[in-house]
Amino acid sequence: MKKIGTRIAILAGIFIAAVLFFSTILNHKETKKSRPLSAPTLPVMYMDVEGTRVNPLEGYVEEIQKDTLRNSLTPIQGDRTLCFELKTYDNKVRGVDYEVTSLMDDSLVENGKIKKFSEEEGILTASFKLGNPILLDQEYMLKFTVALENGKTVYYYTRIVQRSNISVSLYLEYAREFYENCLYGTLTDDQINNLEPQDAYSNSSLHSVNIHSGRKQITWGNLAPSIVRRAVPVIREVNDMTCSLTQSYLISAENEEGLQEYYSVEEFYRMRIKLGKVVLLDFEREATQIFDPSHNVMIGSGINLGVVGKNVPYVNNSGASISAFVIDGELWTYNRSAHKSSCVFSFRENAGLDARTENKEHSISVSSVTEGGDISFAVYGYMSTDLHEGQMGIAVYQYYAERNVAEEVLFIPCNMSFERMEKDLSRLCYINNQQLFFYLNHSLYQVNLTDGTCSVLVENVEDNCFAVSKSQKNLAWMREMKYSDSRRITVMNLETGNSIDIKAAENEKIRVLGFVNEDVIYGIAAESDIGTDAAGREVFAMYALRIQNPSGEVEKEYQQSSTFITGIVESDGLVELKRAVRSDGGFYVPVESDHIINNMLQEGDTVTLKLDVDDRAGTQSFLIYTVKGSSAKLLDLDSQYIEQETVRELELDIRQQRQASWYVYGKGKFQGAVQDAADAIALADSCVGVVLDQESRYVWERGNYENVAKIDPSLVNPVLFNGILDQKAMQEALGEEYAVWNLSGCSLGDMFYFLAHGCPVLTCMSEGSTSLILGFDVYNVWLYNLENGGTYAVAKEDAQEMISQNGNLYLTCRRLVY
């Protein structure tokens, strides 16, 4: 008995020691303190234009690449006076300096110190006058440097422009009255007449509304909302003919249970003035319900996300029992088995309805959700609060579901605008267990999250020479980085790091087209088949299209005799093939599209996003699960963040590489960097926007011209009378003082902007001869006779037909202003 007792005592001691040891190991991270995100602290600046507060400017604690910032435009009058307000939020201000620089070459125009302020209720106001004249219709960057008593230096940016006889007060007043009258259901007759309702547009959604929606939908249907935070307009573009602005505001509405719902609203307006009244040319509104799991959001088959549209990003674990989804800049997780929800990341936390945390200049990319609910994700863009407040960058996080805490693993500062970051990082920003992969500024980066080291996976990447699967687990790029002249494609699995090469045969070229699920899609063209269309634009005519899985096996192949594939559109497993045939004249002519359906079924439990219509709130989005869960009220949690004195930072030399020739902005956003002029103008036309060149000069603006324009032949550079329809030859003849643009593929209507701004246009209206267009009116275009001199008119429709038959060739030039 004594031996048995001794053995029991020894075993008990070993057990207790083991428990203490493993408890110490397993709870090591538990000893780390956790906290919520801190509230915002930086001041906010506003510009005052014609007595109206406009252009809220966020503060940056590091200087930003100015040529990437186009967030706002502040027009100034002839006396060059500027007014601003600084809402201090209890910060003590030591001084404010200003600096004006050229957007073309970043040269300094003027700088100075603001010496006089007035202060009332925590708002500093001041005005100052630019001492140096600036060029009319030329944009400049205005930077404010605010020194705070706590030692911080904060920078604020806005573009400025001086245009003759332009007032924006009517535009600002119209936007204010319109959104208020929509909320109160009191639209005026003039406002109603400005709408263009069309039956083709759905009138069930309050999330997405535009000028073509029905009146009831534009006036918020049965929602009956009220204003919580008023709109402050942001002027995006203004010229002699039109003004474009955006505004955001917050509204609330009472649901059937008497609980308050909140909606974040973004609006876009494009207007012009006719006979002293504002005419609404375009209007779009997007309303997003702020997710609140404390409301009755559960149904038996899933969870109601509310009025959020149909493109909610979400990622599930492999068992489809836990989902992570992003709504209005917040990351949420829902655990069906545990019947609980948690807000994993939100700048709104502990800030209430502070306008600074409503900044939409950030995105969240979710890479994976484990079986236990742990989440790997990245937040990139403007950091509204906490350790990196006022910085632009990429923050990598790991969320631990069991403890409901998130830990920041790494921060990468980026001194460029969110618009430029978003275009790149939305294509690739993926985290596996130990690696971060992202695409930024024409480079593919690979970062080791364990030691913070970074390598460039591929540099000098052309935007159209690589593709990423929807999950971002697989990446493919053309090795030569030549869109129509590559022979190898590398496909890499970012989870395993394994890669395979796909090679074209001799006398053939290969092009990566995209992914369907995790399978890469690519096309093969014979070198002899690469030709042009009637507009003279290159056609990469692929005789075969293949879909290949990550193991290198070809799942499907499409090939038809005498019919070529020119591109694809992939949507939810359906691949639309754009096709063409070769005409007798050797040009490629489009024919009816064909389709390939991906018939691979996903096995096991799944989660799908579905829409349903509610009488009060309209179309709502639901996450629907294969296995039904409880419809009772959710357990609602707020995550904490592991307290860290410092976070490892990775300094990258990310400089803006300008590979593209044209930059397109429209509807208040950066729409893309484009290499082909015709494509840039087509994109700007579709988004009622503008095209800029590499020096931030306006190349083309939607609608900024009168109905009549005519260029005096005596003002035309004699080089154009030679009828040179060759870009290189004309550039050599004109010299560096001129920019020469090949606009082949555009329409005749696109040329009216250039003609109205004094740029003659060369074209081909009959085989073997060149025509010089000098103007247009309501019915005709005016041409100059290159053989005999003098001008003559041709009906617009006739001219367009003749130009189309001869390849839609256009060449123009503009004298550069320095």
Short mmCIF file of N, CA, C and O in Angstrom, two decimals, residues 96 121 173 409 444 480 483 653:
data_model
loop_
_atom_site.label_atom_id
_atom_site.label_comp_id
_atom_site.label_asym_id
_atom_site.label_seq_id
_atom_site.Cartn_x
_atom_site.Cartn_y
_atom_site.Cartn_z
N VAL A 96 0.99 77.35 -39.29
CA VAL A 96 0.54 76.76 -40.55
C VAL A 96 1.32 77.40 -41.69
O VAL A 96 1.33 78.63 -41.85
N GLU A 121 -14.98 78.14 -31.23
CA GLU A 121 -15.45 76.78 -30.94
C GLU A 121 -14.53 75.72 -31.53
O GLU A 121 -14.99 74.75 -32.15
N GLU A 173 -25.03 74.59 -54.19
CA GLU A 173 -26.38 74.75 -53.65
C GLU A 173 -27.31 73.68 -54.21
O GLU A 173 -28.15 73.13 -53.49
N VAL A 409 1.01 42.25 -37.36
CA VAL A 409 2.24 41.52 -37.60
C VAL A 409 3.29 42.40 -38.27
O VAL A 409 4.48 42.32 -37.95
N LEU A 444 5.73 42.72 -58.30
CA LEU A 444 5.14 41.70 -57.44
C LEU A 444 6.10 41.43 -56.30
O LEU A 444 7.25 41.04 -56.53
N GLU A 480 7.98 37.33 -70.55
CA GLU A 480 8.59 38.42 -71.32
C GLU A 480 7.94 39.77 -71.04
O GLU A 480 8.46 40.81 -71.45
N TYR A 483 2.65 42.05 -74.05
CA TYR A 483 1.27 41.61 -74.19
C TYR A 483 1.04 40.76 -75.44
O TYR A 483 0.28 39.80 -75.43
N ASP A 653 11.27 50.96 -51.07
CA ASP A 653 11.48 52.08 -51.97
C ASP A 653 10.49 51.95 -53.13
O ASP A 653 10.83 51.50 -54.22
#
